[in-house]
PDB file of C-alpha atoms and ligand atoms in Angstrom:
ATOM      1  CA  MET A   1      93.572  90.157  62.232  1.00  0.00           C
ATOM      2  CA  ARG A   2      92.075  86.933  60.984  1.00  0.00           C
ATOM      3  CA  PHE A   3      94.145  83.887  60.173  1.00  0.00           C
ATOM      4  CA  LYS A   4      93.660  80.613  58.416  1.00  0.00           C
ATOM      5  CA  ARG A   5      95.951  77.643  58.390  1.00  0.00           C
ATOM      6  CA  VAL A   6      96.147  76.099  54.927  1.00  0.00           C
ATOM      7  CA  LYS A   7      97.641  73.029  53.365  1.00  0.00           C
ATOM      8  CA  THR A   8      99.006  73.210  49.847  1.00  0.00           C
ATOM      9  CA  PRO A   9      99.249  70.291  47.421  1.00  0.00           C
ATOM     10  CA  GLU A  10     102.939  71.134  46.913  1.00  0.00           C
ATOM     11  CA  GLU A  11     103.806  70.753  50.609  1.00  0.00           C
ATOM     12  CA  PRO A  12     101.063  68.624  52.217  1.00  0.00           C
ATOM     13  CA  GLU A  13     103.190  67.915  55.282  1.00  0.00           C
ATOM     14  CA  THR A  14     103.329  71.564  56.354  1.00  0.00           C
ATOM     15  CA  LEU A  15     100.690  74.086  57.396  1.00  0.00           C
ATOM     16  CA  GLY A  16     100.783  77.482  55.712  1.00  0.00           C
ATOM     17  CA  LEU A  17      99.192  80.583  57.146  1.00  0.00           C
ATOM     18  CA  GLU A  18      96.924  83.143  55.477  1.00  0.00           C
ATOM     19  CA  LEU A  19      96.541  86.460  57.247  1.00  0.00           C
ATOM     20  CA  GLU A  20      93.900  89.135  56.804  1.00  0.00           C
ATOM     21  CA  GLU A  21      94.571  92.359  58.640  1.00  0.00           C
ATOM     22  CA  THR A  22      91.453  94.225  59.751  1.00  0.00           C
ATOM     23  CA  VAL A  23      91.808  97.919  60.527  1.00  0.00           C
ATOM     24  CA  PRO A  24      88.680  99.340  62.177  1.00  0.00           C
ATOM     25  CA  ASP A  25      86.884 101.839  59.945  1.00  0.00           C
ATOM     26  CA  ALA A  26      83.519 102.437  61.659  1.00  0.00           C
ATOM     27  CA  LYS A  27      82.749 106.079  62.401  1.00  0.00           C
ATOM     28  CA  THR A  28      81.561 106.698  65.939  1.00  0.00           C
ATOM     29  CA  VAL A  29      80.262 109.582  68.009  1.00  0.00           C
ATOM     30  CA  VAL A  30      80.468 109.199  71.772  1.00  0.00           C
ATOM     31  CA  PHE A  31      77.702 111.440  72.996  1.00  0.00           C
ATOM     32  CA  GLY A  32      77.164 112.674  76.519  1.00  0.00           C
ATOM     33  CA  ALA A  33      80.426 111.462  78.050  1.00  0.00           C
ATOM     34  CA  ARG A  34      81.925 113.210  81.055  1.00  0.00           C
ATOM     35  CA  PRO A  35      85.142 115.237  80.747  1.00  0.00           C
ATOM     36  CA  CYS A  36      87.058 112.853  83.022  1.00  0.00           C
ATOM     37  CA  GLY A  37      86.303 109.882  80.787  1.00  0.00           C
ATOM     38  CA  ILE A  38      87.331 111.629  77.589  1.00  0.00           C
ATOM     39  CA  ARG A  39      90.506 113.023  79.107  1.00  0.00           C
ATOM     40  CA  GLY A  40      91.723 109.436  79.161  1.00  0.00           C
ATOM     41  CA  PHE A  41      92.012 109.434  75.357  1.00  0.00           C
ATOM     42  CA  ALA A  42      94.353 112.425  75.466  1.00  0.00           C
ATOM     43  CA  MET A  43      96.553 110.277  77.730  1.00  0.00           C
ATOM     44  CA  PHE A  44      96.354 107.246  75.423  1.00  0.00           C
ATOM     45  CA  ASP A  45      97.382 109.459  72.484  1.00  0.00           C
ATOM     46  CA  ARG A  46     100.754 110.075  74.157  1.00  0.00           C
ATOM     47  CA  VAL A  47     101.350 106.329  74.083  1.00  0.00           C
ATOM     48  CA  TYR A  48      99.625 104.982  70.973  1.00  0.00           C
ATOM     49  CA  ALA A  49      99.683 107.884  68.515  1.00  0.00           C
ATOM     50  CA  THR A  50     102.958 109.735  68.818  1.00  0.00           C
ATOM     51  CA  ASP A  51     105.493 110.980  66.276  1.00  0.00           C
ATOM     52  CA  ARG A  52     107.749 108.134  67.364  1.00  0.00           C
ATOM     53  CA  VAL A  53     105.292 105.239  67.626  1.00  0.00           C
ATOM     54  CA  THR A  54     101.853 104.881  66.119  1.00  0.00           C
ATOM     55  CA  ASP A  55      99.547 101.974  66.739  1.00  0.00           C
ATOM     56  CA  PRO A  56      97.560 101.767  63.470  1.00  0.00           C
ATOM     57  CA  TYR A  57      94.521 100.096  65.062  1.00  0.00           C
ATOM     58  CA  TYR A  58      94.247 102.649  67.857  1.00  0.00           C
ATOM     59  CA  LYS A  59      94.931 105.521  65.464  1.00  0.00           C
ATOM     60  CA  ALA A  60      92.245 104.379  63.008  1.00  0.00           C
ATOM     61  CA  ARG A  61      89.640 104.212  65.761  1.00  0.00           C
ATOM     62  CA  ARG A  62      90.759 107.489  67.275  1.00  0.00           C
ATOM     63  CA  ASP A  63      90.601 109.300  63.930  1.00  0.00           C
ATOM     64  CA  ASN A  64      87.101 107.922  63.344  1.00  0.00           C
ATOM     65  CA  THR A  65      85.712 108.821  66.773  1.00  0.00           C
ATOM     66  CA  ARG A  66      84.289 112.149  67.903  1.00  0.00           C
ATOM     67  CA  PHE A  67      83.409 113.125  71.444  1.00  0.00           C
ATOM     68  CA  VAL A  68      80.527 115.280  72.613  1.00  0.00           C
ATOM     69  CA  THR A  69      81.101 115.869  76.292  1.00  0.00           C
ATOM     70  CA  VAL A  70      78.691 117.188  78.923  1.00  0.00           C
ATOM     71  CA  ALA A  71      80.239 119.252  81.698  1.00  0.00           C
ATOM     72  CA  CYS A  72      79.687 117.840  85.154  1.00  0.00           C
ATOM     73  CA  THR A  73      77.548 119.937  87.500  1.00  0.00           C
ATOM     74  CA  ALA A  74      77.206 117.595  90.468  1.00  0.00           C
ATOM     75  CA  PRO A  75      80.570 116.067  91.375  1.00  0.00           C
ATOM     76  CA  MET A  76      80.417 113.190  93.837  1.00  0.00           C
ATOM     77  CA  ASN A  77      82.520 112.916  96.962  1.00  0.00           C
ATOM     78  CA  THR A  78      84.693 110.354  95.166  1.00  0.00           C
ATOM     79  CA  CYS A  79      85.622 112.843  92.414  1.00  0.00           C
ATOM     80  CA  PHE A  80      89.050 114.476  92.488  1.00  0.00           C
ATOM     81  CA  CYS A  81      89.609 115.729  88.954  1.00  0.00           C
ATOM     82  CA  HIS A  82      90.835 119.024  90.407  1.00  0.00           C
ATOM     83  CA  TRP A  83      93.791 117.234  92.053  1.00  0.00           C
ATOM     84  CA  VAL A  84      95.223 116.248  88.676  1.00  0.00           C
ATOM     85  CA  GLY A  85      94.923 119.459  86.689  1.00  0.00           C
ATOM     86  CA  SER A  86      91.433 118.829  85.357  1.00  0.00           C
ATOM     87  CA  GLY A  87      87.943 119.995  86.321  1.00  0.00           C
ATOM     88  CA  PRO A  88      84.204 119.489  85.748  1.00  0.00           C
ATOM     89  CA  ALA A  89      84.268 121.420  82.449  1.00  0.00           C
ATOM     90  CA  ASP A  90      87.651 120.216  81.158  1.00  0.00           C
ATOM     91  CA  ASP A  91      87.655 120.052  77.336  1.00  0.00           C
ATOM     92  CA  ASP A  92      90.889 118.067  76.959  1.00  0.00           C
ATOM     93  CA  GLY A  93      90.392 115.433  74.230  1.00  0.00           C
ATOM     94  CA  THR A  94      86.822 116.410  73.364  1.00  0.00           C
ATOM     95  CA  ASP A  95      85.331 117.845  70.151  1.00  0.00           C
ATOM     96  CA  VAL A  96      82.227 119.593  71.486  1.00  0.00           C
ATOM     97  CA  LEU A  97      81.652 120.625  75.085  1.00  0.00           C
ATOM     98  CA  LEU A  98      78.063 121.023  76.305  1.00  0.00           C
ATOM     99  CA  VAL A  99      77.374 122.938  79.495  1.00  0.00           C
ATOM    100  CA  PRO A 100      73.840 122.679  80.958  1.00  0.00           C
ATOM    101  CA  VAL A 101      72.203 126.120  81.134  1.00  0.00           C
ATOM    102  CA  GLU A 102      68.657 127.336  81.647  1.00  0.00           C
ATOM    103  CA  GLY A 103      66.507 125.893  78.837  1.00  0.00           C
ATOM    104  CA  GLY A 104      69.173 123.688  77.219  1.00  0.00           C
ATOM    105  CA  TYR A 105      72.918 123.435  76.723  1.00  0.00           C
ATOM    106  CA  ALA A 106      75.613 125.899  75.799  1.00  0.00           C
ATOM    107  CA  ALA A 107      77.586 124.195  73.017  1.00  0.00           C
ATOM    108  CA  ARG A 108      81.210 125.044  72.289  1.00  0.00           C
ATOM    109  CA  ALA A 109      83.314 123.538  69.505  1.00  0.00           C
ATOM    110  CA  VAL A 110      86.725 122.539  70.846  1.00  0.00           C
ATOM    111  CA  SER A 111      88.215 121.059  67.659  1.00  0.00           C
ATOM    112  CA  ASP A 112      87.757 121.692  63.931  1.00  0.00           C
ATOM    113  CA  GLU A 113      85.771 118.454  63.788  1.00  0.00           C
ATOM    114  CA  GLY A 114      83.569 119.747  66.584  1.00  0.00           C
ATOM    115  CA  GLU A 115      83.018 122.949  64.614  1.00  0.00           C
ATOM    116  CA  ALA A 116      81.896 120.872  61.632  1.00  0.00           C
ATOM    117  CA  MET A 117      79.546 118.823  63.822  1.00  0.00           C
ATOM    118  CA  LEU A 118      77.915 121.902  65.283  1.00  0.00           C
ATOM    119  CA  ALA A 119      77.374 123.277  61.784  1.00  0.00           C
ATOM    120  CA  LEU A 120      75.199 120.235  61.087  1.00  0.00           C
ATOM    121  CA  VAL A 121      72.719 120.773  63.916  1.00  0.00           C
ATOM    122  CA  GLU A 122      70.125 123.412  64.600  1.00  0.00           C
ATOM    123  CA  THR A 123      71.222 125.819  67.321  1.00  0.00           C
ATOM    124  CA  THR A 124      69.735 128.999  68.708  1.00  0.00           C
ATOM    125  CA  GLU A 125      71.572 132.080  69.896  1.00  0.00           C
ATOM    126  CA  LYS A 126      71.011 133.041  73.513  1.00  0.00           C
ATOM    127  CA  LYS A 127      72.223 136.356  74.860  1.00  0.00           C
ATOM    128  CA  GLY A 128      74.747 136.043  77.669  1.00  0.00           C
ATOM    129  CA  VAL A 129      74.987 132.265  77.346  1.00  0.00           C
ATOM    130  CA  LYS A 130      78.791 132.194  77.617  1.00  0.00           C
ATOM    131  CA  ALA A 131      78.725 133.982  80.958  1.00  0.00           C
ATOM    132  CA  GLU A 132      75.956 131.644  82.146  1.00  0.00           C
ATOM    133  CA  ALA A 133      77.960 128.566  81.106  1.00  0.00           C
ATOM    134  CA  ASP A 134      81.102 129.922  82.783  1.00  0.00           C
ATOM    135  CA  ALA A 135      79.131 130.443  86.000  1.00  0.00           C
ATOM    136  CA  VAL A 136      77.802 126.860  85.884  1.00  0.00           C
ATOM    137  CA  ALA A 137      81.321 125.504  85.397  1.00  0.00           C
ATOM    138  CA  LYS A 138      82.689 127.702  88.193  1.00  0.00           C
ATOM    139  CA  ALA A 139      79.971 126.570  90.603  1.00  0.00           C
ATOM    140  CA  ALA A 140      80.723 122.903  89.840  1.00  0.00           C
ATOM    141  CA  ARG A 141      84.430 123.488  90.413  1.00  0.00           C
ATOM    142  CA  GLU A 142      83.721 125.172  93.757  1.00  0.00           C
ATOM    143  CA  LYS A 143      81.719 122.149  94.916  1.00  0.00           C
ATOM    144  CA  LEU A 144      84.934 120.125  94.721  1.00  0.00           C
ATOM    145  CA  GLY A 145      86.672 122.306  97.288  1.00  0.00           C
ATOM    146  CA  ASP A 146      90.423 122.764  97.586  1.00  0.00           C
ATOM    147  CA  ALA A 147      92.909 120.338  96.066  1.00  0.00           C
ATOM    148  CA  PRO A 148      96.153 119.282  97.717  1.00  0.00           C
ATOM    149  CA  ASP A 149      99.382 120.026  95.882  1.00  0.00           C
ATOM    150  CA  ILE A 150     100.529 116.621  94.642  1.00  0.00           C
ATOM    151  CA  SER A 151     103.314 117.853  92.367  1.00  0.00           C
ATOM    152  CA  ASP A 152     105.887 116.191  94.645  1.00  0.00           C
ATOM    153  CA  VAL A 153     104.166 112.788  94.519  1.00  0.00           C
ATOM    154  CA  PRO A 154     105.894 111.489  91.334  1.00  0.00           C
ATOM    155  CA  GLY A 155     109.292 111.874  93.023  1.00  0.00           C
ATOM    156  CA  LYS A 156     108.086 110.475  96.317  1.00  0.00           C
ATOM    157  CA  ILE A 157     106.568 107.413  94.642  1.00  0.00           C
ATOM    158  CA  MET A 158     110.038 106.459  93.458  1.00  0.00           C
ATOM    159  CA  GLU A 159     111.428 107.026  96.967  1.00  0.00           C
ATOM    160  CA  ALA A 160     108.742 104.688  98.332  1.00  0.00           C
ATOM    161  CA  PHE A 161     109.356 102.066  95.668  1.00  0.00           C
ATOM    162  CA  ASP A 162     111.401  99.629  97.767  1.00  0.00           C
ATOM    163  CA  ASP A 163     109.341  99.964 100.936  1.00  0.00           C
ATOM    164  CA  LEU A 164     107.264  96.836 100.486  1.00  0.00           C
ATOM    165  CA  ASP A 165     105.847  97.096 104.015  1.00  0.00           C
ATOM    166  CA  PHE A 166     104.240 100.387 102.978  1.00  0.00           C
ATOM    167  CA  TRP A 167     102.685  98.881  99.840  1.00  0.00           C
ATOM    168  CA  THR A 168     101.526  95.840 101.821  1.00  0.00           C
ATOM    169  CA  GLU A 169      99.705  98.132 104.223  1.00  0.00           C
ATOM    170  CA  MET A 170      98.198 100.123 101.346  1.00  0.00           C
ATOM    171  CA  THR A 171      96.925  96.899  99.755  1.00  0.00           C
ATOM    172  CA  ALA A 172      95.685  95.070 102.839  1.00  0.00           C
ATOM    173  CA  ALA A 173      91.994  95.382 101.899  1.00  0.00           C
ATOM    174  CA  CYS A 174      92.455  94.589  98.199  1.00  0.00           C
ATOM    175  CA  VAL A 175      91.021  91.297  96.934  1.00  0.00           C
ATOM    176  CA  SER A 176      92.640  91.596  93.469  1.00  0.00           C
ATOM    177  CA  CYS A 177      89.279  91.710  91.669  1.00  0.00           C
ATOM    178  CA  GLY A 178      90.596  94.126  89.048  1.00  0.00           C
ATOM    179  CA  ALA A 179      87.483  96.346  89.005  1.00  0.00           C
ATOM    180  CA  CYS A 180      89.647  99.430  89.528  1.00  0.00           C
ATOM    181  CA  THR A 181      91.586  98.845  86.327  1.00  0.00           C
ATOM    182  CA  TYR A 182      88.777  97.562  84.115  1.00  0.00           C
ATOM    183  CA  LEU A 183      86.699 100.703  84.605  1.00  0.00           C
ATOM    184  CA  CYS A 184      89.564 103.166  84.649  1.00  0.00           C
ATOM    185  CA  PRO A 185      89.494 105.610  81.715  1.00  0.00           C
ATOM    186  CA  THR A 186      93.271 106.006  81.854  1.00  0.00           C
ATOM    187  CA  CYS A 187      94.355 102.349  82.069  1.00  0.00           C
ATOM    188  CA  TYR A 188      95.595 101.122  78.702  1.00  0.00           C
ATOM    189  CA  CYS A 189      97.490  97.850  79.186  1.00  0.00           C
ATOM    190  CA  PHE A 190      96.390  95.083  76.887  1.00  0.00           C
ATOM    191  CA  ASN A 191      96.717  91.386  76.208  1.00  0.00           C
ATOM    192  CA  ILE A 192      96.804  89.586  72.861  1.00  0.00           C
ATOM    193  CA  THR A 193      95.000  86.287  72.379  1.00  0.00           C
ATOM    194  CA  ASP A 194      94.548  83.946  69.450  1.00  0.00           C
ATOM    195  CA  GLU A 195      91.057  82.509  69.286  1.00  0.00           C
ATOM    196  CA  SER A 196      90.716  79.660  66.833  1.00  0.00           C
ATOM    197  CA  ARG A 197      88.139  77.209  65.740  1.00  0.00           C
ATOM    198  CA  GLY A 198      89.451  74.426  63.561  1.00  0.00           C
ATOM    199  CA  LEU A 199      92.021  75.835  61.179  1.00  0.00           C
ATOM    200  CA  SER A 200      90.884  79.454  61.273  1.00  0.00           C
ATOM    201  CA  GLY A 201      90.540  82.124  63.873  1.00  0.00           C
ATOM    202  CA  ARG A 202      91.344  85.664  64.893  1.00  0.00           C
ATOM    203  CA  ARG A 203      93.959  87.471  66.917  1.00  0.00           C
ATOM    204  CA  ILE A 204      92.337  89.952  69.258  1.00  0.00           C
ATOM    205  CA  ARG A 205      93.528  92.592  71.655  1.00  0.00           C
ATOM    206  CA  THR A 206      91.721  92.994  74.949  1.00  0.00           C
ATOM    207  CA  TRP A 207      92.089  95.258  77.941  1.00  0.00           C
ATOM    208  CA  ASP A 208      94.317  93.752  80.614  1.00  0.00           C
ATOM    209  CA  ASN A 209      94.428  94.210  84.341  1.00  0.00           C
ATOM    210  CA  CYS A 210      97.679  94.783  86.223  1.00  0.00           C
ATOM    211  CA  MET A 211      96.012  93.917  89.547  1.00  0.00           C
ATOM    212  CA  SER A 212      95.647  90.298  88.457  1.00  0.00           C
ATOM    213  CA  HIS A 213      98.360  87.878  89.607  1.00  0.00           C
ATOM    214  CA  ASN A 214      98.512  86.490  86.055  1.00  0.00           C
ATOM    215  CA  TYR A 215      99.398  89.844  84.556  1.00  0.00           C
ATOM    216  CA  THR A 216     103.163  89.420  84.860  1.00  0.00           C
ATOM    217  CA  GLN A 217     103.233  85.632  85.135  1.00  0.00           C
ATOM    218  CA  GLU A 218     106.056  84.418  82.916  1.00  0.00           C
ATOM    219  CA  ALA A 219     106.070  81.181  80.928  1.00  0.00           C
ATOM    220  CA  SER A 220     108.691  79.766  83.298  1.00  0.00           C
ATOM    221  CA  GLY A 221     106.297  80.182  86.219  1.00  0.00           C
ATOM    222  CA  HIS A 222     108.302  83.037  87.711  1.00  0.00           C
ATOM    223  CA  ASN A 223     106.252  86.103  88.602  1.00  0.00           C
ATOM    224  CA  PRO A 224     108.184  89.340  89.161  1.00  0.00           C
ATOM    225  CA  ARG A 225     105.140  90.868  90.902  1.00  0.00           C
ATOM    226  CA  PRO A 226     104.121  88.000  93.145  1.00  0.00           C
ATOM    227  CA  THR A 227     102.008  89.870  95.730  1.00  0.00           C
ATOM    228  CA  LYS A 228      99.184  92.403  95.839  1.00  0.00           C
ATOM    229  CA  ALA A 229     101.665  94.896  97.228  1.00  0.00           C
ATOM    230  CA  HIS A 230     103.925  94.572  94.168  1.00  0.00           C
ATOM    231  CA  ARG A 231     100.946  95.012  91.879  1.00  0.00           C
ATOM    232  CA  MET A 232      99.493  98.033  93.677  1.00  0.00           C
ATOM    233  CA  ARG A 233     102.944  99.614  93.703  1.00  0.00           C
ATOM    234  CA  ASN A 234     103.019  99.217  89.942  1.00  0.00           C
ATOM    235  CA  ARG A 235      99.465 100.514  89.414  1.00  0.00           C
ATOM    236  CA  VAL A 236      99.923 103.625  91.514  1.00  0.00           C
ATOM    237  CA  GLY A 237     103.556 104.010  90.456  1.00  0.00           C
ATOM    238  CA  HIS A 238     102.618 103.957  86.773  1.00  0.00           C
ATOM    239  CA  LYS A 239      99.867 106.533  87.199  1.00  0.00           C
ATOM    240  CA  PHE A 240     101.622 108.899  89.573  1.00  0.00           C
ATOM    241  CA  GLY A 241     105.298 108.188  88.901  1.00  0.00           C
ATOM    242  CA  TYR A 242     106.504 106.617  85.653  1.00  0.00           C
ATOM    243  CA  TYR A 243     103.949 108.122  83.270  1.00  0.00           C
ATOM    244  CA  PRO A 244     104.392 111.697  84.566  1.00  0.00           C
ATOM    245  CA  ASP A 245     108.142 111.127  84.343  1.00  0.00           C
ATOM    246  CA  LEU A 246     107.804 110.322  80.635  1.00  0.00           C
ATOM    247  CA  HIS A 247     105.086 112.838  79.754  1.00  0.00           C
ATOM    248  CA  ASP A 248     106.004 116.253  81.172  1.00  0.00           C
ATOM    249  CA  GLY A 249     104.474 115.672  84.584  1.00  0.00           C
ATOM    250  CA  THR A 250     101.008 114.652  83.329  1.00  0.00           C
ATOM    251  CA  ILE A 251      99.452 112.296  85.844  1.00  0.00           C
ATOM    252  CA  LEU A 252      97.882 109.164  84.369  1.00  0.00           C
ATOM    253  CA  CYS A 253      94.684 109.596  86.342  1.00  0.00           C
ATOM    254  CA  CYS A 254      91.805 111.927  85.570  1.00  0.00           C
ATOM    255  CA  GLY A 255      90.476 111.870  89.124  1.00  0.00           C
ATOM    256  CA  CYS A 256      87.153 110.381  88.046  1.00  0.00           C
ATOM    257  CA  GLY A 257      86.906 108.367  91.265  1.00  0.00           C
ATOM    258  CA  ARG A 258      85.424 105.328  89.528  1.00  0.00           C
ATOM    259  CA  CYS A 259      87.987 103.047  91.166  1.00  0.00           C
ATOM    260  CA  VAL A 260      87.136 104.566  94.538  1.00  0.00           C
ATOM    261  CA  SER A 261      83.374 104.217  94.250  1.00  0.00           C
ATOM    262  CA  ARG A 262      83.432 100.733  92.745  1.00  0.00           C
ATOM    263  CA  CYS A 263      86.142  99.010  94.790  1.00  0.00           C
ATOM    264  CA  PRO A 264      84.332  96.329  96.826  1.00  0.00           C
ATOM    265  CA  ASN A 265      86.617  96.983  99.783  1.00  0.00           C
ATOM    266  CA  SER A 266      86.859 100.773  99.564  1.00  0.00           C
ATOM    267  CA  VAL A 267      90.510 100.975  98.604  1.00  0.00           C
ATOM    268  CA  ASP A 268      90.904 104.694  97.901  1.00  0.00           C
ATOM    269  CA  ILE A 269      93.699 105.749  95.560  1.00  0.00           C
ATOM    270  CA  ARG A 270      93.534 109.269  97.024  1.00  0.00           C
ATOM    271  CA  ARG A 271      94.491 107.890 100.413  1.00  0.00           C
ATOM    272  CA  ILE A 272      97.459 106.040  98.924  1.00  0.00           C
ATOM    273  CA  VAL A 273      98.611 109.166  97.080  1.00  0.00           C
ATOM    274  CA  MET A 274      98.340 111.255 100.252  1.00  0.00           C
ATOM    275  CA  ARG A 275     100.199 108.631 102.283  1.00  0.00           C
ATOM    276  CA  VAL A 276     102.981 108.719  99.685  1.00  0.00           C
ATOM    277  CA  LYS A 277     103.021 112.514  99.874  1.00  0.00           C
ATOM    278  CA  GLU A 278     103.201 112.497 103.672  1.00  0.00           C
ATOM    279  CA  ARG A 279     106.013 109.970 103.952  1.00  0.00           C
TER     280      ARG A 279
HETATM  281  S1  SF4 B   1      88.868  97.306  92.912  1.00  0.00           S
HETATM  282 FE1  SF4 B   1      89.696  97.336  95.011  1.00  0.00          FE
HETATM  283  S2  SF4 B   1      89.752  95.162  95.626  1.00  0.00           S
HETATM  284 FE2  SF4 B   1      89.514  95.202  93.388  1.00  0.00          FE
HETATM  285  S3  SF4 B   1      91.657  95.089  92.613  1.00  0.00           S
HETATM  286 FE3  SF4 B   1      91.113  97.269  92.743  1.00  0.00          FE
HETATM  287  S4  SF4 B   1      91.875  97.910  94.760  1.00  0.00           S
HETATM  288 FE4  SF4 B   1      91.785  95.662  94.781  1.00  0.00          FE
HETATM  289  S1  SF4 B   2      90.331 107.948  89.718  1.00  0.00           S
HETATM  290 FE1  SF4 B   2      90.735 105.745  89.566  1.00  0.00          FE
HETATM  291  S2  SF4 B   2      89.461 105.023  87.815  1.00  0.00           S
HETATM  292 FE2  SF4 B   2      89.607 107.285  87.655  1.00  0.00          FE
HETATM  293  S3  SF4 B   2      91.375 107.676  86.301  1.00  0.00           S
HETATM  294 FE3  SF4 B   2      92.158 107.718  88.425  1.00  0.00          FE
HETATM  295  S4  SF4 B   2      92.874 105.627  88.800  1.00  0.00           S
HETATM  296 FE4  SF4 B   2      91.517 105.534  87.008  1.00  0.00          FE
END
């Protein structure tokens, strides 16, 4: 929202406040995203657009955004979408799924909105294209290999909660840069800041980063998560423990591996999850 501090002739000694709420209304198509990235929005929906609580700003953007996803055919060695119930051709959260086939893409509408989008573009029929697309998706899934059973990890995370030595070891290489959270498609914590110039300004919401020491810093100076170990325990605990506990076992990680490939010190969330499992 935007705000403006105003003085009135009736009460010149006090500052009044004028507010202008701005709900986003731009229509957007995200084209060519990967399934792992879009799956994140299905996870946000369980938090920001539920029957119980709806965030009007998130909801407005979500309702005005459509996703055209391209199935992944060349997973990297940092990918582990198959660990968390997903896969290279997952259509969770998307509107149209494209699968690369000989001579183009097989397009499949996933939602009613996706159906409407496909009706707007020129497509050609190709005999046997569904079987070809299924084979492409199957081959990509096979490249990922076997996945460990991590269904016991949510419970074990809670058992490991008070073992700070364990979390200290798991965080030894971390330099608290926050890259892992800022590029994560399933991280959704935010901060609220007032930016003003003179008497007017705006209140904005920005992505926040739980790996930063400031994240839980309280006004008194006390910080309930004072070390890297406390913060990593929260990050991994939220994704693999508390969120699944609240949302029918769904893990708050799409296995995209972005945090693994971009961490400057090669902290690998898969290793932490497996160490929790093996405890
Ligand atoms: S990207 Fe790596 S070093 Fe940076 S905060 Fe995350 S785990 Fe720590
Ligand atoms: S693999 Fe890492 S970046 Fe990707 S969703 Fe999971 S925690 Fe986030």
